[in-house]
PDB file of C-alpha atoms in Angstrom:
ATOM      1  CA  MET A   5      -8.323  -0.768 -17.912  1.00 55.00           C
ATOM      2  CA  ARG A   6      -5.631  -2.835 -16.321  1.00 54.00           C
ATOM      3  CA  ARG A   7      -3.557  -1.611 -19.251  1.00 58.00           C
ATOM      4  CA  LEU A   8      -4.083   2.076 -18.921  1.00 56.00           C
ATOM      5  CA  ASN A   9      -3.400   1.468 -15.289  1.00 57.00           C
ATOM      6  CA  LEU A  10       0.043  -0.021 -16.169  1.00 56.00           C
ATOM      7  CA  LEU A  11       0.597   2.659 -18.098  1.00 57.00           C
ATOM      8  CA  TRP A  12      -0.032   4.976 -15.697  1.00 58.00           C
ATOM      9  CA  ILE A  13       2.527   3.246 -13.243  1.00 55.00           C
ATOM     10  CA  VAL A  14       5.259   3.545 -16.178  1.00 57.00           C
ATOM     11  CA  GLY A  15       4.877   6.969 -16.915  1.00 59.00           C
ATOM     12  CA  ILE A  16       5.030   8.133 -13.154  1.00 54.00           C
ATOM     13  CA  VAL A  17       8.253   5.846 -12.429  1.00 54.00           C
ATOM     14  CA  ALA A  18       9.784   7.405 -15.933  1.00 56.00           C
ATOM     15  CA  ILE A  19       9.308  10.751 -14.929  1.00 54.00           C
ATOM     16  CA  LEU A  20      10.345  10.295 -11.295  1.00 51.00           C
ATOM     17  CA  GLY A  21      13.227   8.515 -12.612  1.00 53.00           C
ATOM     18  CA  SER A  22      14.185  11.463 -15.444  1.00 54.00           C
ATOM     19  CA  VAL A  23      14.207  13.952 -12.252  1.00 50.00           C
ATOM     20  CA  MET A  24      17.213  12.040 -10.103  1.00 51.00           C
ATOM     21  CA  PRO A  25      20.271  13.152 -10.318  1.00 51.00           C
ATOM     22  CA  ALA A  26      22.830  11.013 -12.368  1.00 51.00           C
ATOM     23  CA  GLN A  27      24.746  10.208  -9.097  1.00 54.00           C
ATOM     24  CA  ALA A  28      21.877   8.911  -7.515  1.00 64.00           C
ATOM     25  CA  GLN A  29      22.127   5.790  -5.397  1.00 85.00           C
ATOM     26  CA  LEU A  30      20.094   2.785  -6.741  1.00 92.00           C
ATOM     27  CA  ARG A  31      19.552  -0.215  -4.205  1.00 95.00           C
ATOM     28  CA  PHE A  32      17.823  -3.462  -4.582  1.00 96.00           C
ATOM     29  CA  GLY A  33      16.031  -4.846  -1.712  1.00 96.00           C
ATOM     30  CA  LEU A  34      13.462  -7.375  -0.206  1.00 98.00           C
ATOM     31  CA  LYS A  35      10.962  -6.532   1.715  1.00 97.00           C
ATOM     32  CA  ALA A  36       8.329  -8.468   4.555  1.00 98.00           C
ATOM     33  CA  GLY A  37       5.937  -7.626   6.862  1.00 97.00           C
ATOM     34  CA  VAL A  38       2.349  -7.358   8.326  1.00 96.00           C
ATOM     35  CA  ALA A  39      -0.772  -5.713   6.795  1.00 93.00           C
ATOM     36  CA  VAL A  40      -3.688  -4.769   9.100  1.00 91.00           C
ATOM     37  CA  ASN A  41      -6.868  -3.759   7.193  1.00 86.00           C
ATOM     38  CA  SER A  42     -10.264  -2.538   7.540  1.00 81.00           C
ATOM     39  CA  LEU A  43     -13.107  -1.347   5.500  1.00 76.00           C
ATOM     40  CA  HIS A  44     -14.253   2.245   5.811  1.00 75.00           C
ATOM     41  CA  PHE A  45     -17.709   2.076   4.603  1.00 75.00           C
ATOM     42  CA  ASN A  46     -19.841   4.836   3.861  1.00 69.00           C
ATOM     43  CA  THR A  47     -22.702   3.911   6.056  1.00 63.00           C
ATOM     44  CA  SER A  48     -22.699   3.725   9.855  1.00 55.00           C
ATOM     45  CA  THR A  49     -24.679   0.587   9.562  1.00 51.00           C
ATOM     46  CA  PHE A  50     -21.578  -1.557   9.201  1.00 58.00           C
ATOM     47  CA  ASP A  51     -18.683  -1.697  11.551  1.00 57.00           C
ATOM     48  CA  SER A  52     -15.503  -3.192  10.119  1.00 63.00           C
ATOM     49  CA  ASP A  53     -12.647  -5.055  12.232  1.00 67.00           C
ATOM     50  CA  ASN A  54      -9.020  -4.312  11.810  1.00 72.00           C
ATOM     51  CA  ARG A  55      -7.640  -7.776  10.658  1.00 81.00           C
ATOM     52  CA  ALA A  56      -4.062  -8.612  10.191  1.00 87.00           C
ATOM     53  CA  GLY A  57      -2.750 -10.101   6.758  1.00 90.00           C
ATOM     54  CA  PHE A  58       1.016 -10.132   5.718  1.00 94.00           C
ATOM     55  CA  THR A  59       2.835  -9.001   2.272  1.00 96.00           C
ATOM     56  CA  GLY A  60       6.233  -9.426   0.738  1.00 97.00           C
ATOM     57  CA  GLY A  61       7.985  -8.656  -2.256  1.00 97.00           C
ATOM     58  CA  ALA A  62      10.768  -6.799  -3.518  1.00 97.00           C
ATOM     59  CA  MET A  63      11.834  -2.899  -3.913  1.00 97.00           C
ATOM     60  CA  LEU A  64      13.739  -0.319  -5.543  1.00 96.00           C
ATOM     61  CA  GLU A  65      15.464   2.760  -3.883  1.00 96.00           C
ATOM     62  CA  PHE A  66      16.966   5.898  -5.558  1.00 91.00           C
ATOM     63  CA  THR A  67      18.203   8.379  -3.172  1.00 91.00           C
ATOM     64  CA  ALA A  68      20.270  11.645  -3.987  1.00 88.00           C
ATOM     65  CA  PRO A  69      23.422  12.038  -2.079  1.00 80.00           C
ATOM     66  CA  VAL A  70      23.875  14.921   0.509  1.00 77.00           C
ATOM     67  CA  ILE A  71      20.120  15.789   0.720  1.00 85.00           C
ATOM     68  CA  GLY A  72      18.741  12.019   0.882  1.00 89.00           C
ATOM     69  CA  LEU A  73      15.754  12.881  -1.391  1.00 93.00           C
ATOM     70  CA  GLY A  74      14.649  10.284  -3.501  1.00 93.00           C
ATOM     71  CA  MET A  75      11.989   7.428  -4.127  1.00 93.00           C
ATOM     72  CA  ASP A  76      11.238   3.933  -3.459  1.00 95.00           C
ATOM     73  CA  VAL A  77       9.359   1.779  -5.694  1.00 95.00           C
ATOM     74  CA  SER A  78       8.122  -1.727  -4.615  1.00 97.00           C
ATOM     75  CA  VAL A  79       6.260  -4.463  -5.782  1.00 97.00           C
ATOM     76  CA  MET A  80       4.303  -6.701  -3.273  1.00 97.00           C
ATOM     77  CA  TYR A  81       1.738  -9.479  -2.937  1.00 97.00           C
ATOM     78  CA  VAL A  82      -0.821  -8.430  -0.196  1.00 96.00           C
ATOM     79  CA  ARG A  83      -3.224 -10.217   1.498  1.00 93.00           C
ATOM     80  CA  ARG A  84      -5.931  -7.873   3.101  1.00 89.00           C
ATOM     81  CA  ASN A  85      -8.289  -9.568   5.838  1.00 84.00           C
ATOM     82  CA  THR A  86     -11.454  -7.949   6.668  1.00 78.00           C
ATOM     83  CA  ALA A  87     -14.740  -8.976   8.295  1.00 73.00           C
ATOM     84  CA  TRP A  88     -17.531  -6.837   9.206  1.00 69.00           C
ATOM     85  CA  LEU A  89     -20.745  -6.694  11.222  1.00 64.00           C
ATOM     86  CA  GLU A  90     -24.066  -7.220   9.381  1.00 63.00           C
ATOM     87  CA  GLU A  91     -27.876  -7.621  10.355  1.00 61.00           C
ATOM     88  CA  ASN A  92     -27.498 -11.344   9.741  1.00 63.00           C
ATOM     89  CA  GLY A  93     -23.940 -11.743  11.029  1.00 60.00           C
ATOM     90  CA  ILE A  94     -20.602 -11.323  10.324  1.00 65.00           C
ATOM     91  CA  ALA A  95     -19.164 -11.071   6.887  1.00 69.00           C
ATOM     92  CA  ARG A  96     -15.810 -12.033   5.798  1.00 74.00           C
ATOM     93  CA  ASP A  97     -13.742 -11.248   2.900  1.00 78.00           C
ATOM     94  CA  ASN A  98      -9.698 -12.415   2.199  1.00 85.00           C
ATOM     95  CA  ARG A  99      -8.301 -10.289  -0.571  1.00 88.00           C
ATOM     96  CA  ASP A 100      -5.024 -10.990  -2.450  1.00 94.00           C
ATOM     97  CA  TYR A 101      -3.230  -8.119  -4.485  1.00 96.00           C
ATOM     98  CA  ILE A 102      -0.423  -6.938  -6.499  1.00 97.00           C
ATOM     99  CA  ASP A 103       0.588  -3.682  -4.720  1.00 97.00           C
ATOM    100  CA  VAL A 104       2.834  -1.273  -6.568  1.00 97.00           C
ATOM    101  CA  PRO A 105       3.510   1.481  -4.153  1.00 96.00           C
ATOM    102  CA  LEU A 106       5.379   4.602  -5.642  1.00 96.00           C
ATOM    103  CA  ASN A 107       6.843   6.658  -2.272  1.00 96.00           C
ATOM    104  CA  LEU A 108       8.957   9.558  -2.120  1.00 96.00           C
ATOM    105  CA  LYS A 109      11.318   9.036   0.450  1.00 97.00           C
ATOM    106  CA  TRP A 110      13.406  11.457   2.717  1.00 96.00           C
ATOM    107  CA  LYS A 111      16.211  10.301   4.239  1.00 95.00           C
ATOM    108  CA  ILE A 112      16.788  12.690   7.137  1.00 94.00           C
ATOM    109  CA  ASN A 113      20.492  13.787   7.851  1.00 90.00           C
ATOM    110  CA  VAL A 114      21.774  13.057  11.463  1.00 88.00           C
ATOM    111  CA  PRO A 115      25.433  14.113  11.781  1.00 86.00           C
ATOM    112  CA  LEU A 116      27.635  11.134  13.407  1.00 88.00           C
ATOM    113  CA  ILE A 117      25.422   8.428  13.266  1.00 91.00           C
ATOM    114  CA  ASN A 118      23.924   8.280   9.508  1.00 88.00           C
ATOM    115  CA  LYS A 119      25.627   5.033   9.106  1.00 89.00           C
ATOM    116  CA  ILE A 120      24.434   3.322  12.337  1.00 94.00           C
ATOM    117  CA  VAL A 121      20.781   4.696  12.223  1.00 96.00           C
ATOM    118  CA  ARG A 122      18.943   7.114  10.027  1.00 96.00           C
ATOM    119  CA  PRO A 123      15.091   8.150  10.361  1.00 97.00           C
ATOM    120  CA  PHE A 124      12.964   8.455   6.896  1.00 97.00           C
ATOM    121  CA  VAL A 125       9.595   9.788   5.832  1.00 98.00           C
ATOM    122  CA  THR A 126       7.591   8.544   2.981  1.00 98.00           C
ATOM    123  CA  THR A 127       4.476   9.361   0.868  1.00 97.00           C
ATOM    124  CA  GLY A 128       2.860   8.578  -2.468  1.00 96.00           C
ATOM    125  CA  PRO A 129      -0.002   6.835  -4.256  1.00 96.00           C
ATOM    126  CA  SER A 130      -0.148   3.052  -3.848  1.00 96.00           C
ATOM    127  CA  PHE A 131      -1.898   0.887  -7.218  1.00 96.00           C
ATOM    128  CA  SER A 132      -3.388  -2.291  -6.528  1.00 96.00           C
ATOM    129  CA  PHE A 133      -4.334  -5.230  -8.686  1.00 96.00           C
ATOM    130  CA  LEU A 134      -6.721  -7.855  -7.466  1.00 94.00           C
ATOM    131  CA  THR A 135      -5.740 -11.374  -7.901  1.00 94.00           C
ATOM    132  CA  SER A 136      -8.160 -13.504  -5.856  1.00 89.00           C
ATOM    133  CA  LYS A 137     -11.886 -13.654  -6.691  1.00 82.00           C
ATOM    134  CA  LYS A 138     -14.414 -10.739  -7.290  1.00 81.00           C
ATOM    135  CA  VAL A 139     -17.314 -12.067  -5.666  1.00 78.00           C
ATOM    136  CA  ILE A 140     -17.829 -12.353  -2.211  1.00 72.00           C
ATOM    137  CA  ASN A 141     -21.569 -13.141  -1.995  1.00 70.00           C
ATOM    138  CA  GLU A 142     -24.697 -12.117  -3.830  1.00 70.00           C
ATOM    139  CA  VAL A 143     -24.774  -9.040  -2.171  1.00 73.00           C
ATOM    140  CA  TYR A 144     -20.917  -8.017  -2.429  1.00 78.00           C
ATOM    141  CA  LYS A 145     -18.053  -7.798  -4.908  1.00 85.00           C
ATOM    142  CA  ASN A 146     -14.764  -6.606  -4.814  1.00 86.00           C
ATOM    143  CA  ARG A 147     -13.374  -4.409  -7.729  1.00 89.00           C
ATOM    144  CA  SER A 148     -10.235  -5.439  -9.803  1.00 92.00           C
ATOM    145  CA  PHE A 149      -8.282  -2.269  -9.063  1.00 93.00           C
ATOM    146  CA  ASP A 150      -7.609  -0.096  -5.917  1.00 93.00           C
ATOM    147  CA  THR A 151      -5.674   3.063  -5.169  1.00 95.00           C
ATOM    148  CA  ALA A 152      -4.561   4.587  -1.768  1.00 96.00           C
ATOM    149  CA  TRP A 153      -2.322   7.436  -0.560  1.00 97.00           C
ATOM    150  CA  ASN A 154       0.470   6.542   1.548  1.00 97.00           C
ATOM    151  CA  PHE A 155       1.904   8.073   4.758  1.00 98.00           C
ATOM    152  CA  GLY A 156       4.965   6.420   6.109  1.00 98.00           C
ATOM    153  CA  PHE A 157       8.018   6.544   8.889  1.00 98.00           C
ATOM    154  CA  GLY A 158      10.772   4.560  10.051  1.00 98.00           C
ATOM    155  CA  VAL A 159      14.813   3.877  10.352  1.00 97.00           C
ATOM    156  CA  GLU A 160      17.579   2.525   8.120  1.00 97.00           C
ATOM    157  CA  LEU A 161      19.538   0.444  10.725  1.00 97.00           C
ATOM    158  CA  PHE A 162      23.661   0.061   9.424  1.00 95.00           C
ATOM    159  CA  THR A 163      22.752   1.157   5.824  1.00 93.00           C
ATOM    160  CA  LYS A 164      21.418  -2.261   5.007  1.00 95.00           C
ATOM    161  CA  VAL A 165      18.016  -2.571   7.228  1.00 97.00           C
ATOM    162  CA  GLN A 166      14.839  -0.533   6.966  1.00 98.00           C
ATOM    163  CA  VAL A 167      12.200  -0.896   9.211  1.00 98.00           C
ATOM    164  CA  GLY A 168       8.996   1.170   8.212  1.00 97.00           C
ATOM    165  CA  ALA A 169       5.109   1.782   9.119  1.00 97.00           C
ATOM    166  CA  ASN A 170       2.680   3.041   6.287  1.00 96.00           C
ATOM    167  CA  TYR A 171      -0.608   4.162   6.485  1.00 96.00           C
ATOM    168  CA  GLY A 172      -2.784   3.835   3.487  1.00 95.00           C
ATOM    169  CA  LEU A 173      -5.753   6.105   2.589  1.00 94.00           C
ATOM    170  CA  GLY A 174      -8.274   4.315   0.365  1.00 92.00           C
ATOM    171  CA  LEU A 175      -8.919   6.744  -2.481  1.00 93.00           C
ATOM    172  CA  THR A 176     -11.209   4.334  -4.629  1.00 91.00           C
ATOM    173  CA  LYS A 177     -13.846   1.855  -3.512  1.00 87.00           C
ATOM    174  CA  ALA A 178     -11.965  -1.818  -3.043  1.00 86.00           C
ATOM    175  CA  LEU A 179     -15.704  -3.313  -2.277  1.00 81.00           C
ATOM    176  CA  LYS A 180     -19.105  -2.235  -3.665  1.00 78.00           C
ATOM    177  CA  ALA A 181     -22.593  -3.811  -2.955  1.00 75.00           C
ATOM    178  CA  THR A 182     -24.314  -5.593  -6.370  1.00 73.00           C
ATOM    179  CA  GLY A 183     -27.672  -3.786  -5.877  1.00 67.00           C
ATOM    180  CA  LEU A 184     -29.445  -6.806  -4.612  1.00 64.00           C
ATOM    181  CA  THR A 185     -31.309  -6.261  -1.370  1.00 57.00           C
ATOM    182  CA  GLY A 186     -31.534  -2.866  -1.559  1.00 56.00           C
ATOM    183  CA  THR A 187     -27.960  -2.201  -1.003  1.00 56.00           C
ATOM    184  CA  SER A 188     -26.798  -0.318  -4.190  1.00 57.00           C
ATOM    185  CA  ASN A 189     -25.547   2.774  -2.215  1.00 64.00           C
ATOM    186  CA  ILE A 190     -23.309   0.631   0.276  1.00 69.00           C
ATOM    187  CA  ASP A 191     -19.285   0.694  -0.992  1.00 73.00           C
ATOM    188  CA  GLY A 192     -15.982   0.103   1.250  1.00 80.00           C
ATOM    189  CA  ARG A 193     -12.801   2.094   1.151  1.00 86.00           C
ATOM    190  CA  ASN A 194      -9.323   0.435   2.229  1.00 87.00           C
ATOM    191  CA  ARG A 195      -8.069   1.697   5.358  1.00 89.00           C
ATOM    192  CA  TYR A 196      -4.603  -0.273   6.417  1.00 92.00           C
ATOM    193  CA  TRP A 197      -1.556  -0.054   8.541  1.00 94.00           C
ATOM    194  CA  THR A 198       1.537  -1.923   6.938  1.00 96.00           C
ATOM    195  CA  ILE A 199       4.507  -2.716   8.908  1.00 96.00           C
ATOM    196  CA  THR A 200       7.810  -4.144   6.986  1.00 97.00           C
ATOM    197  CA  ALA A 201      11.279  -4.889   7.015  1.00 98.00           C
ATOM    198  CA  ALA A 202      13.524  -4.898   4.180  1.00 98.00           C
ATOM    199  CA  TYR A 203      17.277  -5.842   3.575  1.00 97.00           C
ATOM    200  CA  LEU A 204      19.037  -3.680   0.882  1.00 96.00           C
ATOM    201  CA  PHE A 205      21.893  -5.055  -1.159  1.00 92.00           C
TER     202      PHE A 205
END
């Protein structure tokens, strides 16, 4: 299953890379930030709070000249902390992922100030591979693979520093019930904000 998911990622990168102009600019960067996560349950019985985690990793950016359209591919370590209210108290789940977001990025041309500040918007899928334990307790467990769709915006400063914010909308179940104690129909999907700063070389 993981091999199939990796093949999907490699295929998407290859397709996007093949349609980029030959003169597109390629840059490498380091990125770090804060990840604020909650679980969206399919039942109103639970109430999940926003909890802060952290993220860090590396990115590659391809940008076509003049039009400013390109792609942003990152490999990030992400800690997602979550807590939700149950009948018996508060349940907590701290999950570690290797996250691979593949975003289309449009850098908006602003005449005269492009070299100082340049806004951008992004969108695309994100593929997350669980690296921490799957079992939370006897009732719940985490899934080993999760997907989301990201929507982001930010600014590039002096063509070197990028500060951005992304909202991730979970597309698959990140947490599911084991079926014990009558909880077989309960599952949770990730919802998260990620605020990052990146330095590009």
